[in-house]
PDB file of C-alpha atoms in Angstrom:
ATOM      1  CA  PHE A   1    -142.471  85.813 149.334  1.00 97.00           C
ATOM      2  CA  ILE A   2    -139.200  87.629 150.000  1.00 98.00           C
ATOM      3  CA  GLY A   3    -139.598  90.724 147.871  1.00 96.00           C
ATOM      4  CA  THR A   4    -143.100  91.980 147.107  1.00 96.00           C
ATOM      5  CA  GLY A   5    -142.368  94.253 144.164  1.00 94.00           C
ATOM      6  CA  ALA A   6    -143.701  94.020 140.618  1.00 90.00           C
ATOM      7  CA  MET A   7    -142.876  90.398 139.755  1.00 90.00           C
ATOM      8  CA  ASN A   8    -143.546  88.731 143.109  1.00 94.00           C
ATOM      9  CA  GLY A   9    -146.576  90.982 143.561  1.00 93.00           C
ATOM     10  CA  ALA A  10    -147.924  89.762 140.227  1.00 90.00           C
ATOM     11  CA  ILE A  11    -147.354  86.133 141.217  1.00 93.00           C
ATOM     12  CA  ILE A  12    -149.147  86.713 144.526  1.00 95.00           C
ATOM     13  CA  TYR A  13    -152.088  88.313 142.726  1.00 91.00           C
ATOM     14  CA  GLY A  14    -152.238  85.480 140.184  1.00 88.00           C
ATOM     15  CA  LEU A  15    -152.183  82.762 142.832  1.00 91.00           C
ATOM     16  CA  ILE A  16    -154.956  84.390 144.846  1.00 92.00           C
ATOM     17  CA  LYS A  17    -156.998  84.959 141.691  1.00 89.00           C
ATOM     18  CA  SER A  18    -156.612  81.283 140.735  1.00 87.00           C
ATOM     19  CA  LYS A  19    -157.970  80.317 144.187  1.00 89.00           C
ATOM     20  CA  ILE A  20    -155.198  77.761 144.631  1.00 90.00           C
ATOM     21  CA  ILE A  21    -154.370  79.460 147.928  1.00 92.00           C
ATOM     22  CA  LYS A  22    -156.087  81.938 150.219  1.00 94.00           C
ATOM     23  CA  SER A  23    -154.559  85.370 150.765  1.00 95.00           C
ATOM     24  CA  GLU A  24    -154.226  84.786 154.515  1.00 95.00           C
ATOM     25  CA  GLN A  25    -152.012  81.759 153.795  1.00 96.00           C
ATOM     26  CA  ILE A  26    -149.458  83.908 151.973  1.00 98.00           C
ATOM     27  CA  TYR A  27    -146.668  85.674 153.853  1.00 98.00           C
ATOM     28  CA  GLY A  28    -144.641  88.542 152.468  1.00 98.00           C
ATOM     29  CA  TYR A  29    -141.554  90.520 153.401  1.00 98.00           C
ATOM     30  CA  ASP A  30    -139.802  93.368 151.627  1.00 97.00           C
ATOM     31  CA  ALA A  31    -136.925  95.597 152.687  1.00 94.00           C
ATOM     32  CA  SER A  32    -139.071  98.523 151.545  1.00 96.00           C
ATOM     33  CA  ASP A  33    -141.924  99.120 153.984  1.00 96.00           C
ATOM     34  CA  LYS A  34    -143.749 101.110 151.319  1.00 97.00           C
ATOM     35  CA  ILE A  35    -143.666  98.293 148.746  1.00 97.00           C
ATOM     36  CA  LEU A  36    -144.575  95.686 151.374  1.00 97.00           C
ATOM     37  CA  ASN A  37    -147.482  97.718 152.754  1.00 97.00           C
ATOM     38  CA  GLU A  38    -148.843  98.313 149.241  1.00 97.00           C
ATOM     39  CA  CYS A  39    -148.768  94.570 148.502  1.00 96.00           C
ATOM     40  CA  VAL A  40    -150.347  93.698 151.862  1.00 97.00           C
ATOM     41  CA  LYS A  41    -153.110  96.248 151.317  1.00 96.00           C
ATOM     42  CA  LYS A  42    -153.809  95.147 147.739  1.00 95.00           C
ATOM     43  CA  ASN A  43    -153.732  91.384 148.312  1.00 95.00           C
ATOM     44  CA  GLU A  44    -154.567  91.106 152.041  1.00 96.00           C
ATOM     45  CA  ILE A  45    -151.595  88.817 152.721  1.00 97.00           C
ATOM     46  CA  GLN A  46    -149.766  88.298 156.020  1.00 97.00           C
ATOM     47  CA  LYS A  47    -146.967  90.764 156.751  1.00 97.00           C
ATOM     48  CA  CYS A  48    -143.615  89.608 158.125  1.00 97.00           C
ATOM     49  CA  GLN A  49    -141.152  91.909 159.870  1.00 96.00           C
ATOM     50  CA  SER A  50    -138.089  90.086 158.532  1.00 96.00           C
ATOM     51  CA  SER A  51    -137.039  87.461 156.012  1.00 95.00           C
ATOM     52  CA  ASN A  52    -136.049  85.180 158.901  1.00 95.00           C
ATOM     53  CA  GLU A  53    -139.552  85.379 160.356  1.00 96.00           C
ATOM     54  CA  LEU A  54    -140.960  84.440 156.951  1.00 97.00           C
ATOM     55  CA  ILE A  55    -138.780  81.338 156.637  1.00 96.00           C
ATOM     56  CA  GLN A  56    -139.781  80.211 160.114  1.00 95.00           C
ATOM     57  CA  LYS A  57    -143.443  80.329 159.049  1.00 96.00           C
ATOM     58  CA  CYS A  58    -143.270  79.020 155.465  1.00 97.00           C
ATOM     59  CA  GLN A  59    -142.225  75.885 153.615  1.00 97.00           C
ATOM     60  CA  VAL A  60    -142.174  77.425 150.128  1.00 98.00           C
ATOM     61  CA  ILE A  61    -140.228  80.668 149.714  1.00 98.00           C
ATOM     62  CA  ILE A  62    -139.981  82.635 146.475  1.00 98.00           C
ATOM     63  CA  LEU A  63    -136.970  84.949 146.314  1.00 97.00           C
ATOM     64  CA  GLY A  64    -138.144  87.839 144.180  1.00 95.00           C
ATOM     65  CA  VAL A  65    -135.420  90.412 144.779  1.00 94.00           C
ATOM     66  CA  LYS A  66    -133.175  92.094 142.225  1.00 91.00           C
ATOM     67  CA  PRO A  67    -130.069  90.034 141.373  1.00 91.00           C
ATOM     68  CA  GLN A  68    -127.700  92.558 142.960  1.00 93.00           C
ATOM     69  CA  TYR A  69    -129.413  92.054 146.338  1.00 93.00           C
ATOM     70  CA  LEU A  70    -129.665  88.259 146.290  1.00 94.00           C
ATOM     71  CA  ASN A  71    -126.298  87.609 147.974  1.00 93.00           C
ATOM     72  CA  GLN A  72    -127.303  89.934 150.780  1.00 94.00           C
ATOM     73  CA  VAL A  73    -130.667  88.207 151.239  1.00 95.00           C
ATOM     74  CA  ILE A  74    -129.060  84.749 151.312  1.00 95.00           C
ATOM     75  CA  ASN A  75    -126.745  85.905 154.093  1.00 94.00           C
ATOM     76  CA  GLN A  76    -129.639  87.515 155.969  1.00 94.00           C
ATOM     77  CA  ILE A  77    -131.624  84.262 156.090  1.00 95.00           C
ATOM     78  CA  ASN A  78    -128.651  82.190 157.213  1.00 94.00           C
ATOM     79  CA  ASN A  79    -129.796  81.828 160.839  1.00 94.00           C
ATOM     80  CA  SER A  80    -133.219  80.603 159.767  1.00 96.00           C
ATOM     81  CA  LEU A  81    -131.694  78.069 157.386  1.00 97.00           C
ATOM     82  CA  ILE A  82    -129.459  76.771 160.165  1.00 97.00           C
ATOM     83  CA  GLN A  83    -132.604  76.266 162.226  1.00 96.00           C
ATOM     84  CA  VAL A  84    -134.240  74.416 159.309  1.00 96.00           C
ATOM     85  CA  ILE A  85    -131.322  71.965 159.292  1.00 96.00           C
ATOM     86  CA  LYS A  86    -131.347  71.547 163.075  1.00 96.00           C
ATOM     87  CA  GLU A  87    -135.089  70.831 163.040  1.00 96.00           C
ATOM     88  CA  LYS A  88    -134.660  68.540 160.003  1.00 96.00           C
ATOM     89  CA  ARG A  89    -137.378  70.437 158.145  1.00 96.00           C
ATOM     90  CA  GLU A  90    -137.723  70.547 154.370  1.00 97.00           C
ATOM     91  CA  ILE A  91    -138.215  73.869 152.620  1.00 98.00           C
ATOM     92  CA  LEU A  92    -138.260  74.950 148.994  1.00 98.00           C
ATOM     93  CA  LEU A  93    -136.350  78.046 147.887  1.00 98.00           C
ATOM     94  CA  ILE A  94    -137.377  79.340 144.460  1.00 98.00           C
ATOM     95  CA  SER A  95    -135.318  82.120 142.907  1.00 97.00           C
ATOM     96  CA  ILE A  96    -136.728  84.280 140.118  1.00 96.00           C
ATOM     97  CA  ALA A  97    -133.681  86.576 140.015  1.00 92.00           C
ATOM     98  CA  ALA A  98    -132.658  87.000 136.368  1.00 88.00           C
ATOM     99  CA  GLY A  99    -129.096  86.013 135.508  1.00 87.00           C
ATOM    100  CA  PHE A 100    -128.261  84.673 138.993  1.00 92.00           C
ATOM    101  CA  LYS A 101    -127.419  81.007 138.560  1.00 94.00           C
ATOM    102  CA  LEU A 102    -128.758  78.339 140.884  1.00 95.00           C
ATOM    103  CA  THR A 103    -125.261  76.870 141.129  1.00 94.00           C
ATOM    104  CA  THR A 104    -124.077  80.193 142.588  1.00 95.00           C
ATOM    105  CA  ILE A 105    -126.904  80.172 145.145  1.00 96.00           C
ATOM    106  CA  TYR A 106    -126.039  76.580 146.070  1.00 97.00           C
ATOM    107  CA  GLU A 107    -122.348  77.407 146.513  1.00 96.00           C
ATOM    108  CA  GLN A 108    -123.116  80.369 148.760  1.00 96.00           C
ATOM    109  CA  LEU A 109    -125.580  78.370 150.857  1.00 96.00           C
ATOM    110  CA  ASN A 110    -123.135  75.485 151.138  1.00 95.00           C
ATOM    111  CA  GLN A 111    -120.386  77.817 152.300  1.00 95.00           C
ATOM    112  CA  ASN A 112    -122.689  79.245 154.966  1.00 95.00           C
ATOM    113  CA  LEU A 113    -124.231  75.968 156.139  1.00 96.00           C
ATOM    114  CA  LYS A 114    -121.675  73.186 155.654  1.00 94.00           C
ATOM    115  CA  ASN A 115    -120.601  73.242 159.313  1.00 95.00           C
ATOM    116  CA  TYR A 116    -124.164  72.415 160.383  1.00 96.00           C
ATOM    117  CA  LEU A 117    -124.515  69.332 158.195  1.00 95.00           C
ATOM    118  CA  LEU A 118    -123.455  65.804 159.052  1.00 93.00           C
ATOM    119  CA  GLU A 119    -120.414  64.427 157.247  1.00 89.00           C
ATOM    120  CA  ASN A 120    -122.333  62.730 154.424  1.00 90.00           C
ATOM    121  CA  GLU A 121    -125.259  65.149 154.279  1.00 94.00           C
ATOM    122  CA  ASN A 122    -125.963  67.602 151.488  1.00 96.00           C
ATOM    123  CA  LEU A 123    -127.870  70.808 152.143  1.00 96.00           C
ATOM    124  CA  THR A 124    -130.398  69.891 149.429  1.00 96.00           C
ATOM    125  CA  LYS A 125    -131.688  67.206 151.785  1.00 96.00           C
ATOM    126  CA  TYR A 126    -133.368  70.015 153.713  1.00 97.00           C
ATOM    127  CA  ILE A 127    -133.266  73.016 151.385  1.00 98.00           C
ATOM    128  CA  LYS A 128    -134.720  72.202 147.974  1.00 98.00           C
ATOM    129  CA  LEU A 129    -133.607  74.618 145.272  1.00 98.00           C
ATOM    130  CA  SER A 130    -135.332  75.805 142.113  1.00 98.00           C
ATOM    131  CA  ARG A 131    -134.888  78.681 139.701  1.00 98.00           C
ATOM    132  CA  VAL A 132    -137.688  80.050 137.532  1.00 97.00           C
ATOM    133  CA  MET A 133    -137.671  82.580 134.709  1.00 95.00           C
ATOM    134  CA  PRO A 134    -141.186  84.047 134.370  1.00 94.00           C
ATOM    135  CA  ASN A 135    -141.971  87.037 132.178  1.00 92.00           C
ATOM    136  CA  ILE A 136    -143.899  90.271 132.469  1.00 88.00           C
ATOM    137  CA  ASN A 137    -147.134  88.551 131.415  1.00 91.00           C
ATOM    138  CA  CYS A 138    -147.399  87.058 134.905  1.00 88.00           C
ATOM    139  CA  MET A 139    -149.016  90.394 135.780  1.00 83.00           C
ATOM    140  CA  ILE A 140    -152.101  89.188 133.899  1.00 88.00           C
ATOM    141  CA  SER A 141    -151.612  85.492 134.751  1.00 88.00           C
ATOM    142  CA  GLU A 142    -150.353  84.718 131.228  1.00 93.00           C
ATOM    143  CA  SER A 143    -146.665  84.175 131.957  1.00 94.00           C
ATOM    144  CA  ALA A 144    -144.372  81.969 129.896  1.00 96.00           C
ATOM    145  CA  SER A 145    -142.063  80.439 132.515  1.00 97.00           C
ATOM    146  CA  GLY A 146    -139.140  78.052 132.303  1.00 97.00           C
ATOM    147  CA  TYR A 147    -137.812  76.385 135.441  1.00 98.00           C
ATOM    148  CA  ILE A 148    -135.116  74.056 136.704  1.00 97.00           C
ATOM    149  CA  MET A 149    -134.490  72.152 139.904  1.00 97.00           C
ATOM    150  CA  HIS A 150    -131.048  71.756 141.400  1.00 96.00           C
ATOM    151  CA  PRO A 151    -129.659  68.472 139.989  1.00 95.00           C
ATOM    152  CA  LEU A 152    -129.734  66.919 143.476  1.00 94.00           C
ATOM    153  CA  ASN A 153    -133.440  67.800 143.730  1.00 95.00           C
ATOM    154  CA  ASN A 154    -134.545  66.512 140.326  1.00 92.00           C
ATOM    155  CA  ASN A 155    -136.048  63.420 141.952  1.00 91.00           C
ATOM    156  CA  ASP A 156    -137.849  65.383 144.667  1.00 93.00           C
ATOM    157  CA  PHE A 157    -141.123  65.079 142.787  1.00 94.00           C
ATOM    158  CA  LYS A 158    -143.190  66.628 145.581  1.00 95.00           C
ATOM    159  CA  PHE A 159    -141.275  69.905 145.408  1.00 97.00           C
ATOM    160  CA  LYS A 160    -140.938  69.803 141.645  1.00 96.00           C
ATOM    161  CA  GLN A 161    -144.717  69.525 141.466  1.00 96.00           C
ATOM    162  CA  ILE A 162    -145.095  72.523 143.792  1.00 96.00           C
ATOM    163  CA  VAL A 163    -143.049  74.683 141.408  1.00 97.00           C
ATOM    164  CA  GLU A 164    -145.088  73.398 138.470  1.00 96.00           C
ATOM    165  CA  ILE A 165    -148.409  74.116 140.196  1.00 94.00           C
ATOM    166  CA  ILE A 166    -147.447  77.647 141.265  1.00 95.00           C
ATOM    167  CA  PHE A 167    -146.246  78.818 137.883  1.00 96.00           C
ATOM    168  CA  SER A 168    -148.849  76.977 135.829  1.00 95.00           C
ATOM    169  CA  LYS A 169    -151.450  79.009 137.719  1.00 92.00           C
ATOM    170  CA  ILE A 170    -150.023  82.247 136.308  1.00 92.00           C
ATOM    171  CA  GLY A 171    -149.522  81.022 132.745  1.00 94.00           C
ATOM    172  CA  LYS A 172    -147.631  78.178 131.081  1.00 95.00           C
ATOM    173  CA  CYS A 173    -144.666  76.501 132.758  1.00 96.00           C
ATOM    174  CA  VAL A 174    -141.954  74.353 131.148  1.00 97.00           C
ATOM    175  CA  PHE A 175    -139.396  72.173 132.959  1.00 97.00           C
ATOM    176  CA  LEU A 176    -135.828  72.439 131.652  1.00 97.00           C
ATOM    177  CA  THR A 177    -133.136  69.806 132.124  1.00 94.00           C
ATOM    178  CA  ASP A 178    -130.160  72.179 132.164  1.00 94.00           C
ATOM    179  CA  GLU A 179    -129.670  75.593 133.768  1.00 94.00           C
ATOM    180  CA  ASN A 180    -127.992  76.906 130.622  1.00 94.00           C
ATOM    181  CA  TYR A 181    -131.373  76.677 128.901  1.00 95.00           C
ATOM    182  CA  LEU A 182    -132.658  79.400 131.234  1.00 94.00           C
ATOM    183  CA  ASP A 183    -130.422  81.845 129.362  1.00 91.00           C
ATOM    184  CA  CYS A 184    -132.307  80.843 126.214  1.00 94.00           C
ATOM    185  CA  VAL A 185    -135.615  81.370 128.037  1.00 95.00           C
ATOM    186  CA  THR A 186    -134.453  84.825 129.136  1.00 91.00           C
ATOM    187  CA  GLY A 187    -133.800  85.764 125.523  1.00 91.00           C
ATOM    188  CA  LEU A 188    -136.966  84.146 124.167  1.00 95.00           C
ATOM    189  CA  SER A 189    -139.878  84.647 126.550  1.00 94.00           C
ATOM    190  CA  GLY A 190    -138.128  87.032 128.932  1.00 90.00           C
ATOM    191  CA  SER A 191    -137.240  89.575 126.252  1.00 91.00           C
ATOM    192  CA  GLY A 192    -139.911  88.474 123.775  1.00 94.00           C
ATOM    193  CA  PRO A 193    -142.614  90.848 125.064  1.00 93.00           C
ATOM    194  CA  ALA A 194    -140.429  93.858 124.255  1.00 94.00           C
ATOM    195  CA  PHE A 195    -140.084  92.712 120.633  1.00 96.00           C
ATOM    196  CA  VAL A 196    -143.841  92.106 120.364  1.00 96.00           C
ATOM    197  CA  PHE A 197    -144.506  95.583 121.781  1.00 96.00           C
ATOM    198  CA  MET A 198    -142.187  97.024 119.130  1.00 97.00           C
ATOM    199  CA  PHE A 199    -143.977  95.029 116.431  1.00 97.00           C
ATOM    200  CA  ILE A 200    -147.396  96.293 117.581  1.00 97.00           C
ATOM    201  CA  GLU A 201    -146.106  99.866 117.650  1.00 98.00           C
ATOM    202  CA  ALA A 202    -144.645  99.433 114.164  1.00 98.00           C
ATOM    203  CA  LEU A 203    -147.969  98.076 112.837  1.00 97.00           C
ATOM    204  CA  ALA A 204    -149.777 101.012 114.410  1.00 98.00           C
ATOM    205  CA  ASP A 205    -147.247 103.439 112.922  1.00 98.00           C
ATOM    206  CA  GLY A 206    -148.039 101.960 109.519  1.00 98.00           C
ATOM    207  CA  GLY A 207    -151.739 102.562 110.122  1.00 98.00           C
ATOM    208  CA  VAL A 208    -151.105 106.184 111.086  1.00 98.00           C
ATOM    209  CA  PHE A 209    -148.897 106.643 108.016  1.00 98.00           C
ATOM    210  CA  THR A 210    -151.765 105.538 105.767  1.00 97.00           C
ATOM    211  CA  GLY A 211    -154.213 107.951 107.414  1.00 98.00           C
ATOM    212  CA  LEU A 212    -155.774 106.117 110.368  1.00 98.00           C
ATOM    213  CA  SER A 213    -155.842 107.678 113.821  1.00 98.00           C
ATOM    214  CA  ARG A 214    -153.337 106.456 116.426  1.00 98.00           C
ATOM    215  CA  GLU A 215    -156.164 105.078 118.591  1.00 98.00           C
ATOM    216  CA  THR A 216    -157.719 103.114 115.715  1.00 98.00           C
ATOM    217  CA  SER A 217    -154.327 101.834 114.582  1.00 98.00           C
ATOM    218  CA  LEU A 218    -153.446 100.556 118.054  1.00 98.00           C
ATOM    219  CA  ILE A 219    -156.804  98.805 118.440  1.00 98.00           C
ATOM    220  CA  LEU A 220    -156.390  97.025 115.102  1.00 98.00           C
ATOM    221  CA  ALA A 221    -152.716  96.160 115.645  1.00 98.00           C
ATOM    222  CA  THR A 222    -153.293  94.832 119.160  1.00 97.00           C
ATOM    223  CA  GLN A 223    -156.326  92.765 118.180  1.00 97.00           C
ATOM    224  CA  THR A 224    -154.457  91.345 115.182  1.00 97.00           C
ATOM    225  CA  VAL A 225    -151.676  90.022 117.424  1.00 95.00           C
ATOM    226  CA  LEU A 226    -154.143  88.795 120.060  1.00 94.00           C
ATOM    227  CA  GLY A 227    -156.252  86.988 117.480  1.00 95.00           C
ATOM    228  CA  LEU A 228    -153.202  85.412 115.854  1.00 94.00           C
ATOM    229  CA  GLN A 229    -152.150  83.970 119.209  1.00 90.00           C
ATOM    230  CA  ASN A 230    -155.431  82.074 119.513  1.00 89.00           C
ATOM    231  CA  TYR A 231    -155.391  81.148 115.814  1.00 94.00           C
ATOM    232  CA  TYR A 232    -151.838  79.770 116.070  1.00 93.00           C
ATOM    233  CA  TYR A 233    -152.724  77.593 119.075  1.00 88.00           C
ATOM    234  CA  ASN A 234    -155.608  76.075 117.109  1.00 91.00           C
ATOM    235  CA  LEU A 235    -153.652  75.259 113.948  1.00 86.00           C
TER     236      LEU A 235
END
């Protein structure tokens, strides 16, 4: 995991909780020593001193940094990716950066690595690319995630399955055929929790207005929404 803040930290916690992987098999790096040390202490994962060290040790890498830092991270890991190509390894890069298109990541990687590829080779032969849009519910392993593979990796079923397994362990995961659909996912399940929070608050406000206490109103409003979720699934 490159980036061990809130979202990647939640994914790490969910994966360990699901017992799909042991904590000592997970490696993490973050530019912030404080954030990295907190994640290492909480989840007992392996600590890397750099993003390049992490790529040397891992086959599956989740880029969980803020979108404004993603270009910088891609450039930082360039030497390790060159080594991946030279060793003819296969790795999977998964980006969860909101609003940062996979096509942009591909173009930047291609610009950096094209001189190290044979004439008819494409970088996706060695570096498999995926983009996932989870939501805040991954913090309780109930995420609604949409994901895509780079078009040249759509038939790499092994790596597609890896993405599916990871994100199905922290909620529900849906494969999308076009990257443009991830914008829809961002609006629906990415922003959806904020609207549900507002709805719960509004229900509770109604309870307070009619004379109930705030605590009682929130309990009833929250349980109503929670119960409806289960009821809806069983219709």
